[in-house]
Amino acid sequence: QTCALPIFSIGEGEINIFNLLTALSSGTDVENVRGIAYLKDGAPYKTAPQPVADLADLPVLDFSLCDPNRYIHSYMCCNRMMYLYSSKGCTSHCTFCSNPTFHCNSYRMRPVDYVISEIKYLYDNHNIDGVYFSDECWYMNRKYMREFCRRLDEENIHIYWGCELRCGMYTAEDFQYMYDHGMRWVMLG
């Protein structure tokens, strides 16, 4: 190999790390892996950027690969809360945010089915009573917000949850709808 450890992923890591591990395990030169940086011949070297992922192409999180209890803790009105995500990025250009360089100002949502599946697994198998969505800007689309809330009811999932939003995205009626479906905190930016 022409690289020296450590190797860093630049931007979103899911695809970068998978491609890096594939290259390392097959003996392929890591110089062809997009979205990484490392020392090459003693100097910093950065490969071509990896485009941001279509979140529908990434699998539902498999919690059998780790112990979710290590990541569950109390927060706000929850005794067993876990961080999850339903989207990545944001289309805004706030000066305080890393989004323009990290997510390239793209906004992508995971399929609601993926998010509900993960919550249902954690609810049924690890007794979570809350979720904090760590998205930069949770469900910027009202249709998906309502679908998420409706699916919580359909799956008989009774949790409290919170998220981060931009000011002006939702109406008082929308906030009431979310509150009626378990939302208990919102961080506004």
XYZ file of N, CA and C in Angstrom, residues 19-189:
513
model
N -16.107 1.367 1.069
C -15.181 1.251 -0.063
C -13.729 1.118 0.407
N -13.377 1.822 1.483
C -12.020 1.713 2.035
C -11.765 0.303 2.552
N -12.695 -0.233 3.326
C -12.521 -1.591 3.860
C -12.458 -2.627 2.744
N -13.263 -2.424 1.705
C -13.233 -3.326 0.552
C -11.858 -3.277 -0.122
N -11.336 -2.082 -0.297
C -10.015 -1.943 -0.926
C -8.927 -2.567 -0.063
N -8.953 -2.294 1.235
C -7.924 -2.850 2.124
C -7.983 -4.370 2.170
N -9.202 -4.928 2.210
C -9.309 -6.387 2.304
C -8.934 -7.080 0.999
N -9.079 -6.378 -0.123
C -8.728 -7.001 -1.407
C -7.317 -6.650 -1.870
N -6.632 -5.771 -1.120
C -5.283 -5.377 -1.496
C -5.236 -4.319 -2.588
N -6.385 -3.723 -2.904
C -6.456 -2.671 -3.917
C -5.868 -1.381 -3.360
N -5.269 -0.574 -4.210
C -4.686 0.704 -3.793
C -5.799 1.632 -3.297
N -5.646 2.157 -2.107
C -6.679 3.025 -1.526
C -6.736 4.387 -2.225
N -5.792 4.697 -3.064
C -5.813 5.966 -3.804
C -7.065 6.074 -4.671
N -7.666 4.935 -5.016
C -8.874 4.927 -5.839
C -10.158 5.054 -5.019
N -10.045 5.073 -3.712
C -11.232 5.211 -2.850
C -11.556 6.688 -2.722
N -12.759 7.067 -3.080
C -13.167 8.471 -3.010
C -13.498 8.861 -1.578
N -13.243 10.128 -1.253
C -13.669 10.684 0.023
C -12.817 10.325 1.225
N -11.523 10.116 1.032
C -10.646 9.830 2.169
C -9.406 10.722 2.108
N -8.730 10.823 3.243
C -7.459 11.554 3.323
C -6.496 10.730 4.162
N -5.215 10.806 3.813
C -4.194 10.051 4.533
C -2.833 10.633 4.174
N -1.795 10.104 4.789
C -0.438 10.517 4.445
C 0.075 9.618 3.322
N 0.528 10.250 2.273
C 1.097 9.515 1.141
C 2.518 10.027 0.964
N 3.463 9.144 1.109
C 4.882 9.528 1.026
C 5.205 10.674 1.995
N 4.584 10.625 3.177
C 4.854 11.598 4.231
C 4.116 12.916 4.117
N 3.296 13.093 3.089
C 2.560 14.352 2.904
C 1.055 14.072 2.896
N 0.246 15.025 3.356
C -1.208 14.835 3.323
C -1.701 14.643 1.892
N -2.607 13.685 1.724
C -3.169 13.387 0.406
C -4.667 13.200 0.558
N -5.417 13.805 -0.339
C -6.881 13.723 -0.304
C -7.373 13.212 -1.651
N -8.221 12.178 -1.632
C -8.766 11.632 -2.874
C -9.950 12.479 -3.338
N -10.459 12.164 -4.509
C -11.626 12.879 -5.056
C -12.807 12.730 -4.097
N -13.683 13.721 -4.038
C -14.825 13.636 -3.120
C -15.790 12.514 -3.497
N -16.410 11.952 -2.480
C -17.466 10.954 -2.668
C -18.791 11.710 -2.709
N -19.602 11.519 -3.748
C -20.911 12.181 -3.754
C -21.748 11.742 -2.546
N -22.638 12.621 -2.106
C -23.492 12.275 -0.970
C -24.403 11.105 -1.356
N -24.747 10.302 -0.369
C -25.502 9.075 -0.601
C -26.994 9.341 -0.736
N -27.642 8.529 -1.544
C -29.099 8.460 -1.547
C -29.448 7.610 -0.328
N -30.143 8.181 0.649
C -30.360 7.484 1.915
C -31.232 6.249 1.772
N -31.984 6.135 0.690
C -32.760 4.919 0.447
C -31.855 3.757 0.057
N -30.625 4.066 -0.383
C -29.675 3.013 -0.748
C -28.952 2.433 0.461
N -28.988 3.147 1.587
C -28.343 2.646 2.802
C -29.326 1.755 3.542
N -28.857 0.701 4.182
C -29.781 -0.230 4.844
C -30.366 0.339 6.138
N -31.439 -0.291 6.577
C -31.984 -0.010 7.899
C -30.902 -0.393 8.905
N -30.748 0.408 9.957
C -29.724 0.114 10.960
C -29.978 -1.249 11.595
N -28.939 -2.064 11.680
C -29.028 -3.409 12.255
C -28.490 -3.358 13.682
N -29.397 -3.246 14.642
C -28.991 -3.095 16.029
C -28.490 -4.393 16.647
N -28.542 -5.506 15.904
C -27.971 -6.754 16.425
C -26.446 -6.707 16.381
N -25.881 -5.738 15.670
C -24.427 -5.623 15.554
C -23.798 -4.862 16.719
N -24.621 -4.320 17.601
C -24.108 -3.582 18.757
C -25.074 -3.775 19.920
N -24.740 -3.249 21.049
C -25.629 -3.283 22.207
C -26.312 -1.921 22.324
N -27.567 -1.790 21.844
C -28.251 -0.500 21.899
C -28.334 0.082 23.306
N -28.318 -0.764 24.325
C -28.417 -0.255 25.693
C -27.258 0.675 26.052
N -26.139 0.537 25.363
C -24.998 1.424 25.604
C -25.277 2.847 25.123
N -26.267 2.995 24.273
C -26.569 4.295 23.677
C -27.896 4.884 24.161
N -28.557 4.191 25.029
C -29.840 4.640 25.565
C -29.583 5.362 26.879
N -30.196 6.523 27.044
C -30.038 7.277 28.297
C -31.265 8.150 28.522
N -31.332 8.790 29.659
C -32.463 9.670 29.945
C -32.221 11.037 29.296
N -33.324 11.671 28.919
C -33.258 13.001 28.320
C -34.652 13.606 28.366
N -34.742 14.847 28.753
C -36.022 15.554 28.859
C -37.013 14.693 29.638
N -38.107 14.297 28.987
C -39.148 13.524 29.668
C -39.019 12.024 29.403
N -37.867 11.586 28.935
C -37.665 10.174 28.584
C -36.666 9.528 29.542
N -36.970 8.311 29.937
C -36.037 7.529 30.741
C -35.099 6.699 29.875
N -35.578 6.302 28.682
C -34.790 5.449 27.787
C -34.863 6.023 26.371
N -34.104 7.077 26.136
C -34.106 7.774 24.864
C -32.892 7.354 24.046
N -33.082 7.325 22.715
C -31.987 6.982 21.804
C -31.964 7.995 20.662
N -30.770 8.348 20.214
C -30.613 9.217 19.050
C -30.767 8.389 17.780
N -31.542 8.889 16.838
C -31.685 8.292 15.514
C -31.663 9.421 14.492
N -31.732 9.068 13.220
C -31.822 10.106 12.193
C -32.824 9.714 11.130
N -33.487 10.719 10.569
C -34.468 10.486 9.516
C -34.070 11.188 8.218
N -33.088 12.063 8.305
C -32.640 12.786 7.118
C -31.212 13.269 7.358
N -30.621 13.774 6.296
C -29.292 14.369 6.393
C -29.283 15.657 5.594
N -28.549 16.624 6.119
C -28.326 17.855 5.394
C -29.419 18.884 5.566
N -29.250 19.958 4.829
C -30.158 21.101 4.872
C -29.826 21.966 3.664
N -30.815 22.621 3.115
C -30.577 23.453 1.934
C -30.211 24.886 2.293
N -30.223 25.226 3.572
C -29.917 26.593 3.996
C -28.408 26.827 4.039
N -28.039 28.080 4.177
C -26.622 28.471 4.177
C -26.281 29.241 5.448
N -26.665 28.718 6.601
C -26.404 29.408 7.866
C -24.895 29.501 8.097
N -24.443 30.656 8.546
C -23.006 30.880 8.711
C -22.388 30.044 9.824
N -23.200 29.608 10.798
C -22.671 28.858 11.938
C -22.608 27.355 11.685
N -23.065 26.887 10.547
C -23.276 25.450 10.327
C -22.196 24.835 9.440
N -21.918 23.552 9.690
C -20.954 22.812 8.877
C -21.606 22.184 7.646
N -22.918 22.304 7.505
C -23.639 21.664 6.415
C -23.105 22.002 5.018
N -22.765 23.269 4.722
C -22.302 23.552 3.359
C -21.096 22.705 2.935
N -20.198 22.410 3.850
C -19.045 21.587 3.473
C -19.283 20.104 3.732
N -20.047 19.774 4.764
C -20.215 18.368 5.117
C -21.246 17.674 4.231
N -22.417 18.290 4.065
C -23.484 17.677 3.256
C -23.680 18.376 1.917
N -22.812 19.340 1.624
C -22.851 20.049 0.340
C -24.208 20.709 0.087
N -24.845 21.190 1.159
C -26.160 21.835 1.083
C -27.210 20.975 0.397
N -27.051 19.677 0.498
C -28.087 18.775 -0.019
C -28.975 18.363 1.147
N -30.214 18.078 0.869
C -31.135 17.565 1.887
C -31.723 16.280 1.360
N -31.572 15.222 2.138
C -32.081 13.914 1.731
C -32.794 13.264 2.901
N -33.932 12.654 2.622
C -34.698 11.983 3.675
C -34.573 10.472 3.523
N -34.546 9.792 4.662
C -34.618 8.336 4.653
C -36.083 7.961 4.455
N -36.364 6.824 3.841
C -37.752 6.388 3.759
C -38.359 6.264 5.164
N -39.578 6.726 5.320
C -40.248 6.684 6.618
C -40.292 5.249 7.137
N -40.467 4.279 6.240
C -40.487 2.867 6.654
C -39.207 2.475 7.388
N -38.045 2.970 6.934
C -36.778 2.655 7.585
C -36.764 3.191 9.017
N -37.184 4.438 9.159
C -37.156 5.094 10.468
C -38.121 4.402 11.430
N -39.318 4.129 10.973
C -40.323 3.456 11.819
C -39.845 2.058 12.185
N -39.228 1.357 11.243
C -38.715 0.009 11.517
C -37.684 0.030 12.648
N -36.774 0.994 12.614
C -35.755 1.088 13.656
C -36.375 1.437 15.011
N -37.298 2.387 15.002
C -37.957 2.760 16.256
C -38.742 1.581 16.811
N -39.470 0.887 15.959
C -40.286 -0.253 16.417
C -39.397 -1.336 17.022
N -38.256 -1.618 16.389
C -37.336 -2.614 16.937
C -36.866 -2.196 18.325
N -36.441 -0.958 18.457
C -35.945 -0.472 19.747
C -37.056 -0.401 20.787
N -38.247 -0.049 20.365
C -39.400 0.030 21.263
C -39.783 -1.370 21.769
N -39.846 -2.323 20.848
C -40.255 -3.692 21.197
C -39.174 -4.477 21.937
N -37.894 -4.235 21.596
C -36.816 -5.073 22.124
C -35.941 -4.414 23.185
N -35.988 -3.086 23.277
C -35.118 -2.388 24.228
C -35.870 -1.348 25.057
N -37.184 -1.388 24.971
C -38.057 -0.562 25.811
C -37.744 0.926 25.768
N -37.377 1.445 24.600
C -37.157 2.889 24.537
C -38.489 3.600 24.735
N -38.416 4.773 25.332
C -39.611 5.601 25.474
C -39.422 6.955 24.818
N -38.298 7.120 24.102
C -38.056 8.382 23.426
C -37.008 8.295 22.346
N -37.098 9.223 21.402
C -36.137 9.339 20.306
C -35.815 10.814 20.131
N -34.539 11.105 20.022
C -34.087 12.440 19.650
C -33.547 12.319 18.231
N -34.206 12.976 17.285
C -33.736 12.959 15.905
C -32.596 13.953 15.772
N -31.433 13.455 15.435
C -30.234 14.281 15.366
C -30.037 14.900 13.986
N -31.070 14.903 13.172
C -31.022 15.516 11.845
C -30.682 17.000 11.965
N -30.007 17.517 10.961
C -29.751 18.955 10.922
C -31.069 19.716 10.843
N -32.020 19.160 10.109
C -33.331 19.791 9.950
C -34.351 18.690 9.681
N -35.068 18.301 10.718
C -35.968 17.151 10.678
C -37.124 17.382 9.714
N -37.377 16.435 8.857
C -38.499 16.432 7.910
C -38.913 17.816 7.441
N -38.178 18.336 6.504
C -38.493 19.642 5.936
C -39.758 19.591 5.085
N -40.293 18.407 4.868
C -41.469 18.213 4.030
C -42.650 17.835 4.923
N -43.691 18.647 4.932
C -44.874 18.444 5.776
C -45.532 17.075 5.528
N -45.559 16.651 4.275
C -46.170 15.357 3.935
C -45.476 14.217 4.693
N -44.133 14.247 4.706
C -43.394 13.186 5.385
C -43.526 13.288 6.896
N -43.596 14.507 7.409
C -43.809 14.694 8.847
C -45.117 14.036 9.258
N -46.168 14.290 8.505
C -47.483 13.709 8.838
C -47.492 12.197 8.645
N -46.803 11.724 7.622
C -46.704 10.273 7.418
C -45.996 9.616 8.596
N -44.902 10.223 9.063
C -44.187 9.689 10.216
C -45.122 9.600 11.428
N -45.815 10.665 11.721
C -46.719 10.685 12.882
C -47.821 9.637 12.731
N -48.396 9.547 11.545
C -49.450 8.554 11.290
C -48.928 7.138 11.485
N -47.708 6.878 11.030
C -47.127 5.540 11.151
C -46.836 5.171 12.602
N -46.476 6.144 13.448
C -46.322 5.853 14.876
C -47.624 5.279 15.427
N -48.744 5.891 15.055
C -50.057 5.399 15.493
C -50.331 4.002 14.943
N -50.107 3.824 13.648
C -50.387 2.534 13.004
C -49.603 1.393 13.647
N -48.357 1.670 14.025
C -47.499 0.642 14.617
C -47.662 0.556 16.135
N -48.569 1.370 16.670
C -48.838 1.356 18.114
C -47.571 1.630 18.934
N -46.793 2.613 18.462
C -45.554 3.011 19.129
C -45.848 4.255 19.953
N -45.683 4.154 21.256
C -45.970 5.268 22.163
C -44.669 5.770 22.769
N -44.096 6.758 22.112
C -42.836 7.343 22.572
C -42.982 8.858 22.579
N -42.052 9.505 23.282
C -41.870 10.946 23.148
C -40.684 11.150 22.222
N -40.674 12.248 21.523
C -39.577 12.499 20.607
C -39.367 13.998 20.439
N -38.172 14.316 19.944
C -37.828 15.694 19.669
C -36.915 15.781 18.470
N -36.711 17.002 18.003
C -35.950 17.188 16.777
C -35.406 18.608 16.695
N -34.697 18.888 15.607
C -34.179 20.209 15.318
C -34.837 20.705 14.033
N -35.290 21.956 14.055
C -36.003 22.543 12.921
C -35.507 23.963 12.669
N -35.810 24.460 11.494
C -35.617 25.883 11.194
C -36.885 26.629 11.571
N -36.730 27.844 12.018
C -37.885 28.694 12.316
C -38.703 28.902 11.039
N -40.006 28.909 11.173
C -40.885 29.203 10.050
C -41.254 28.020 9.187
N -40.784 26.828 9.515
C -41.093 25.656 8.683
C -42.517 25.159 8.877
N -42.994 25.215 10.109
C -44.287 24.632 10.426
C -45.199 25.657 11.087
N -46.497 25.413 10.969
C -47.509 26.282 11.569
C -47.832 25.797 12.981
N -48.602 26.603 13.708
C -49.055 26.203 15.043
C -49.868 24.911 14.954
N -50.648 24.771 13.906
C -51.434 23.546 13.693
C -50.518 22.332 13.510
N -49.432 22.510 12.765
C -48.467 21.420 12.566
C -47.836 21.022 13.895
N -47.442 22.030 14.701
C -46.832 21.727 15.993
C -47.810 20.998 16.902
N -49.080 21.357 16.848
C -50.082 20.652 17.645
C -50.203 19.202 17.185
N -50.192 19.009 15.863
C -50.265 17.656 15.297
C -49.076 16.825 15.778
N -47.874 17.399 15.719
C -46.690 16.679 16.176
C -46.775 16.407 17.675
N -47.223 17.380 18.436
C -47.371 17.192 19.887
C -48.341 16.046 20.178
N -49.440 15.992 19.440
C -50.430 14.929 19.621
C -49.859 13.558 19.286
N -48.735 13.527 18.572
C -48.090 12.263 18.189
C -46.745 12.069 18.917
N -46.562 12.735 20.049
C -45.428 12.445 20.901
C -44.304 13.446 20.937
N -44.302 14.442 20.056
C -43.215 15.423 20.047
C -43.282 16.244 21.335
N -42.140 16.354 22.050
C -42.111 17.090 23.298
C -41.034 18.151 23.362
N -40.093 18.157 22.416
C -39.103 19.225 22.391
C -38.652 19.480 20.966
N -38.333 20.730 20.705
C -37.836 21.159 19.408
C -36.710 22.149 19.647
N -35.601 21.931 19.011
C -34.495 22.884 19.025
C -34.572 23.667 17.735
N -34.693 24.982 17.828
C -34.862 25.812 16.652
C -33.564 26.509 16.277
N -33.316 26.606 14.998
C -32.139 27.297 14.505
C -32.514 28.285 13.432
